[in-house]
Each structure stands twice: as C-alpha cells, then as structure tokens.
Tab-separated table of C-alpha atoms in Angstrom:
chain	number	residue	atom	x	y	z
A	1	MET	CA	16.035	0.223	-6.419
A	2	ALA	CA	14.993	-0.557	-2.816
A	3	LYS	CA	18.434	-2.012	-2.113
A	4	ALA	CA	20.084	1.234	-3.244
A	5	VAL	CA	17.795	3.267	-0.994
A	6	TYR	CA	18.578	1.160	2.095
A	7	LEU	CA	22.292	1.360	1.357
A	8	GLU	CA	22.212	5.101	0.857
A	9	HIS	CA	20.396	5.676	4.176
A	10	TYR	CA	22.810	3.439	6.025
A	11	LEU	CA	25.882	5.116	4.575
A	12	ASP	CA	24.399	8.469	5.623
A	13	SER	CA	23.928	7.254	9.156
A	14	ILE	CA	27.565	6.102	9.520
A	15	GLU	CA	29.102	9.097	7.869
A	16	GLY	CA	30.135	10.649	11.263
A	17	LEU	CA	31.097	7.306	12.877
A	18	PRO	CA	34.856	7.417	12.022
A	19	TYR	CA	35.226	10.935	13.514
A	20	GLU	CA	33.465	9.966	16.740
A	21	LEU	CA	35.561	6.811	17.076
A	22	GLN	CA	38.786	8.747	16.453
A	23	ARG	CA	37.840	11.373	19.034
A	24	ASN	CA	37.079	8.764	21.745
A	25	PHE	CA	40.273	6.763	20.968
A	26	THR	CA	42.312	10.004	21.277
A	27	LEU	CA	40.752	10.742	24.654
A	28	MET	CA	41.576	7.222	25.825
A	29	SER	CA	45.149	7.663	24.715
A	30	GLU	CA	45.420	10.896	26.708
A	31	LEU	CA	43.949	9.162	29.776
A	32	ASP	CA	46.560	6.429	29.336
A	33	ASN	CA	49.329	9.043	29.366
A	34	ARG	CA	47.907	10.725	32.500
A	35	THR	CA	47.604	7.353	34.213
A	36	GLU	CA	51.207	6.501	33.507
A	37	GLU	CA	52.296	9.863	34.864
A	38	GLN	CA	50.214	9.374	37.981
A	39	LYS	CA	51.710	5.884	38.477
A	40	ALA	CA	55.238	7.345	38.194
A	41	GLU	CA	54.327	9.945	40.811
A	42	ILE	CA	52.962	7.241	43.117
A	43	ASP	CA	56.213	5.267	42.788
A	44	LYS	CA	58.224	8.409	43.596
A	45	LEU	CA	56.072	9.236	46.635
A	46	ALA	CA	56.325	5.673	47.882
A	47	GLU	CA	60.141	5.667	47.566
A	48	ASP	CA	60.389	8.953	49.431
A	49	TYR	CA	58.149	7.709	52.180
A	50	VAL	CA	60.119	4.493	52.654
A	51	ALA	CA	63.460	6.338	52.619
A	52	ASN	CA	62.404	9.048	55.111
A	53	VAL	CA	59.750	7.316	57.191
A	54	LYS	CA	62.064	7.030	60.227
A	55	ASN	CA	62.821	10.745	60.206
A	56	LEU	CA	59.186	11.895	59.681
A	57	ALA	CA	56.908	12.926	62.406
A	58	SER	CA	53.587	11.285	62.870
A	59	GLU	CA	51.740	14.174	61.270
A	60	GLN	CA	54.177	14.243	58.293
A	61	ARG	CA	53.689	10.488	57.748
A	62	VAL	CA	49.980	10.982	57.570
A	63	GLN	CA	50.343	13.822	55.067
A	64	HIS	CA	52.727	11.738	52.903
A	65	LEU	CA	50.405	8.715	52.942
A	66	GLN	CA	47.531	11.084	52.001
A	67	LYS	CA	49.385	12.235	48.916
A	68	ILE	CA	49.923	8.662	47.858
A	69	GLU	CA	46.243	7.885	48.426
A	70	ASN	CA	45.193	10.927	46.401
A	71	ALA	CA	47.455	9.862	43.554
A	72	TYR	CA	45.890	6.396	43.560
A	73	THR	CA	42.404	7.973	43.579
A	74	LYS	CA	43.278	10.114	40.631
A	75	CYS	CA	44.693	7.104	38.780
A	76	LYS	CA	41.449	5.182	39.447
A	77	GLU	CA	39.397	8.125	38.087
A	78	TYR	CA	41.409	8.042	34.853
A	79	SER	CA	40.781	4.308	34.590
A	80	ASP	CA	37.036	4.740	35.150
A	81	ASP	CA	36.936	7.400	32.445
A	82	LYS	CA	38.677	5.022	30.052
A	83	VAL	CA	36.033	2.348	30.833
A	84	GLN	CA	33.244	4.831	30.185
A	85	LEU	CA	34.826	5.795	26.831
A	86	ALA	CA	35.224	2.126	25.924
A	87	MET	CA	31.500	1.477	26.650
A	88	GLN	CA	30.503	4.541	24.584
A	89	ILE	CA	32.540	3.209	21.647
A	90	TYR	CA	30.924	-0.243	22.033
A	91	GLU	CA	27.356	1.220	22.188
A	92	LEU	CA	28.067	3.487	19.273
A	93	VAL	CA	29.233	0.632	17.034
A	94	ASP	CA	26.533	-1.709	18.294
A	95	LYS	CA	23.868	0.895	17.471
A	96	HIS	CA	24.963	0.949	13.833
A	97	ILE	CA	25.196	-2.839	13.722
A	98	ARG	CA	21.592	-3.072	15.033
A	99	ARG	CA	20.503	-0.450	12.412
A	100	LEU	CA	22.150	-2.541	9.731
A	101	ASP	CA	20.430	-5.718	10.897
A	102	ALA	CA	17.057	-3.935	10.968
A	103	ASP	CA	17.568	-2.527	7.460
A	104	LEU	CA	18.531	-5.988	6.164
A	105	ALA	CA	15.465	-7.487	7.752
A	106	ARG	CA	13.228	-4.852	6.194
A	107	PHE	CA	14.915	-5.306	2.813
A	108	GLU	CA	14.420	-9.122	2.990
A	109	ASN	CA	10.727	-8.644	3.862
A	110	ASP	CA	10.237	-6.204	1.013
A	111	LEU	CA	11.967	-8.601	-1.356
A	112	LYS	CA	9.824	-11.492	-0.134
A	113	ASP	CA	6.632	-9.436	-0.553
A	114	LYS	CA	7.697	-8.516	-4.058
A	115	LEU	CA	8.434	-12.184	-4.930
A	116	ASP	CA	5.082	-13.250	-3.422
A	117	SER	CA	3.336	-10.569	-5.450
A	118	SER	CA	5.130	-11.689	-8.615
A	119	SER	CA	4.199	-15.332	-7.899
A	120	GLN	CA	0.591	-14.312	-7.324
A	121	GLU	CA	0.516	-12.404	-10.635
A	122	SER	CA	2.040	-15.428	-12.396
A	123	SER	CA	-0.636	-17.696	-10.852
A	124	ASP	CA	-3.328	-15.257	-11.976
A	125	GLU	CA	-1.914	-15.267	-15.477
A	126	LYS	CA	-1.879	-19.065	-15.565
A	127	ARG	CA	-5.458	-19.168	-14.305
A	128	LEU	CA	-6.524	-16.640	-16.963
A	129	LYS	CA	-4.758	-18.717	-19.679
A	130	LYS	CA	-6.471	-21.821	-18.417
A	131	ASP	CA	-9.892	-20.131	-18.390
A	132	LYS	CA	-9.221	-18.850	-21.895
A	133	SER	CA	-8.313	-22.352	-23.003
A	134	VAL	CA	-11.516	-23.765	-21.564
A	135	ARG	CA	-13.524	-21.015	-23.268
A	136	ASP	CA	-11.772	-21.687	-26.603
A	137	LYS	CA	-12.612	-25.382	-26.282
A	138	LYS	CA	-16.279	-24.543	-25.645
A	139	VAL	CA	-16.345	-22.237	-28.655
A	140	SER	CA	-14.756	-24.938	-30.751
A	141	ARG	CA	-17.268	-27.491	-29.560
A	142	THR	CA	-20.146	-25.102	-30.324
A	143	GLN	CA	-18.751	-24.535	-33.826
A	144	LYS	CA	-18.591	-28.269	-34.352
A	145	ASP	CA	-22.199	-28.677	-33.200
A	146	SER	CA	-23.311	-26.051	-35.720
A	147	ASP	CA	-21.239	-27.593	-38.518
A	148	PRO	CA	-23.164	-29.269	-41.383
A	149	ASP	CA	-21.436	-32.578	-40.528
A	150	SER	CA	-22.622	-32.564	-36.918
A	151	PRO	CA	-25.275	-34.962	-35.547
A	152	GLY	CA	-27.968	-32.337	-36.147
A	153	ARG	CA	-27.615	-32.711	-39.949
A	154	LYS	CA	-28.434	-35.598	-42.308
A	155	LYS	CA	-25.578	-35.293	-44.816
A	156	VAL	CA	-23.258	-37.827	-43.095
A	157	LYS	CA	-23.686	-40.568	-40.570
A	158	ASN	CA	-20.570	-40.105	-38.441
A	159	SER	CA	-20.370	-37.938	-35.298
A	160	PRO	CA	-18.097	-34.825	-35.581
A	161	ASN	CA	-16.299	-36.130	-32.473
A	162	ASN	CA	-15.663	-39.513	-34.146
A	163	THR	CA	-12.282	-41.046	-33.166
A	164	ASP	CA	-10.486	-44.240	-33.952
A	165	LEU	CA	-10.742	-45.283	-30.279
A	166	ALA	CA	-13.936	-47.231	-29.432
A	167	MET	CA	-15.723	-46.068	-26.282
A	168	HIS	CA	-18.263	-47.886	-24.153
A	169	PRO	CA	-21.480	-46.033	-23.116
A	170	SER	CA	-20.412	-46.356	-19.420
A	171	ASP	CA	-17.145	-44.498	-20.190
A	172	VAL	CA	-18.970	-41.292	-20.854
A	173	LEU	CA	-20.311	-41.176	-17.263
A	174	ASP	CA	-16.756	-40.498	-16.110
A	175	MET	CA	-16.233	-37.595	-18.570
A	176	PRO	CA	-16.873	-33.971	-17.640
A	177	VAL	CA	-19.974	-32.809	-19.609
A	178	ASP	CA	-21.030	-29.322	-20.480
A	179	PRO	CA	-24.653	-28.957	-19.294
A	180	ASN	CA	-25.434	-26.915	-22.431
A	181	GLU	CA	-24.156	-29.616	-24.799
A	182	PRO	CA	-26.924	-31.468	-26.711
A	183	THR	CA	-27.588	-35.151	-25.928
A	184	TYR	CA	-28.393	-38.008	-28.335
A	185	CYS	CA	-29.051	-41.699	-28.548
A	186	LEU	CA	-31.164	-44.034	-26.416
A	187	CYS	CA	-28.787	-43.358	-23.483
A	188	SER	CA	-29.406	-39.595	-23.651
A	189	GLN	CA	-25.700	-38.865	-23.538
A	190	VAL	CA	-23.508	-36.392	-25.461
A	191	SER	CA	-21.865	-37.359	-28.733
A	192	TYR	CA	-18.690	-39.491	-28.417
A	193	GLY	CA	-16.964	-42.257	-30.347
A	194	GLU	CA	-18.559	-43.462	-33.551
A	195	MET	CA	-22.204	-42.582	-34.111
A	196	ILE	CA	-24.793	-43.398	-36.776
A	197	GLY	CA	-27.748	-41.306	-37.971
A	198	CYS	CA	-31.226	-42.610	-38.468
A	199	ASP	CA	-32.392	-42.286	-42.106
A	200	ASN	CA	-35.949	-41.473	-40.917
A	201	LEU	CA	-36.148	-37.714	-41.444
A	202	ASP	CA	-38.792	-37.536	-38.639
A	203	CYS	CA	-36.723	-39.485	-36.119
A	204	PRO	CA	-36.936	-37.657	-32.787
A	205	ILE	CA	-33.478	-38.761	-31.658
A	206	GLU	CA	-31.569	-38.786	-34.988
A	207	TRP	CA	-28.161	-39.924	-33.774
A	208	PHE	CA	-27.060	-43.102	-31.906
A	209	HIS	CA	-23.893	-44.559	-30.473
A	210	PHE	CA	-22.701	-47.729	-32.144
A	211	ALA	CA	-22.559	-49.645	-28.880
A	212	CYS	CA	-26.061	-48.572	-27.775
A	213	VAL	CA	-27.739	-49.982	-30.943
A	214	GLY	CA	-25.495	-53.088	-31.134
A	215	LEU	CA	-23.306	-52.004	-34.087
A	216	ALA	CA	-19.584	-52.677	-34.476
A	217	THR	CA	-19.237	-51.201	-37.991
A	218	LYS	CA	-21.195	-48.847	-40.141
A	219	PRO	CA	-23.914	-50.797	-42.057
A	220	LYS	CA	-24.340	-50.489	-45.778
A	221	GLY	CA	-27.352	-48.761	-47.211
A	222	LYS	CA	-30.044	-47.071	-45.172
A	223	TRP	CA	-30.294	-47.656	-41.443
A	224	TYR	CA	-33.207	-47.043	-39.067
A	225	CYS	CA	-33.100	-46.895	-35.336
A	226	PRO	CA	-35.056	-49.397	-33.138
A	227	CYS	CA	-37.661	-46.723	-32.281
A	228	CYS	CA	-38.395	-45.933	-35.904
A	229	ILE	CA	-38.468	-49.636	-36.894
A	230	LYS	CA	-41.009	-50.240	-34.151
A	231	GLU	CA	-43.152	-47.322	-35.318
A	232	MET	CA	-42.965	-48.513	-38.955
A	233	ARG	CA	-44.079	-52.008	-37.945
A	234	LYS	CA	-47.129	-50.567	-36.234
A	235	LYS	CA	-48.186	-48.908	-39.433
C-alpha cells in the first residue's frame, strides 16, 4: 500500500516533465538555427571586407569591422542562451532524480520499521508462548502434587516424578526449583528420581530419596525411615 502511494506521488510530480523538456529542446533548436544564420552572415561580411578593404576609407573599414564584431557578439549570446537552457534541463531532471532517491529512502525506512515491528511482535508472541508453557508446567506439577499418588499420600511408595533414570542427590542442586514446591527427605530437597514412603503414619518427613537412605531397589514389606527407627528404639 505504501509503495503504491509513493509511486502515485512521484508520477504526479513528473507529469509535466515531458512538456518542459520538449519546450526547452525546441528553444535550443531555434537558437541553433539563429546561430547558424549569424555565422553565415559573419562569413559574408568577412568576405566583403577582404574583397573591398583596399577601396574602403578608414571610417568605412571601422564600420565594417564593427558589423562583424556585432555579429560575433550576437552569436555568442545565442550560445550562452543555449548553455542556460541546457543547465535548466539538467537541474530539472536532477531535481526529479533526487526526489525519486528521497522517496526510495523513505520507502525503505518505512519497510524496515514495519519489518522490525513485525519481528518485535513475533518475539513477543514467542515470549508469551514460553511464559504460557512455563505456567502450564507449574499447573501440571501442582496437579501431580495434589494427586493421591503423590508423596503426600500413603497409598503408594513411589514418587509421582519417578523415572527410570537414577539421580544422585547432588544432581538436584543444579536443577531449577520452584520455591513453592514442597521438599522431602533428609536432604530437604524436592521430589526427584525414585522415592520411598515411610510406613509410620506419624512420620514428619514421609518421603525419602533412595540414595539418601542407602537404597538401590524398593524393599519388600514395610519400611521405616532412620528417624522413625531411632524413635521406636527409644520407646
């Protein structure tokens, strides 16, 4: 749309250019004809002067030479007028060329601004999608924490985030952690890897990482954490 506007304005500005050029070229052609006529007159005057110079009085010679000089002056005036017309034609065309260059520069700047704006909008959309993805993950994690099979319940002994890949307790230190996510185990870290739940219903910690309590596989039967075993021995 912007391109069409620039083109329309430029075409309007050069609408009268052909007529102006034609008028100036016609004037230059007329000046050429006058110059040729004046040159022919100069040649004729020069021939007459050479042929009759011996028979002319001093005053007549001066008058004859004055006519030749006037003819040369007139011829020079015609030439100067032609130069002026040529300069006008050049400036006229150059003005429209500069106008075209300026319009092209403005059009390129407008196009660049539009592309930058489009790129910014695309970046904003990507950022919004990324933020939405992060929020969806948090919602999903919250739903898992509230699930009956999560570490807060006693129905199963495996963490909801249980994976087939074993993780060391130190690995979790390098993971980004939501400050609102609950922590478990003796290490007071979030749930990860395989976890086991203490069968003591009054256990204050409830869930433990395999590696933190020295387990490699899930034990058979009931299992109590070191804290609860210590308390039971005191009784």
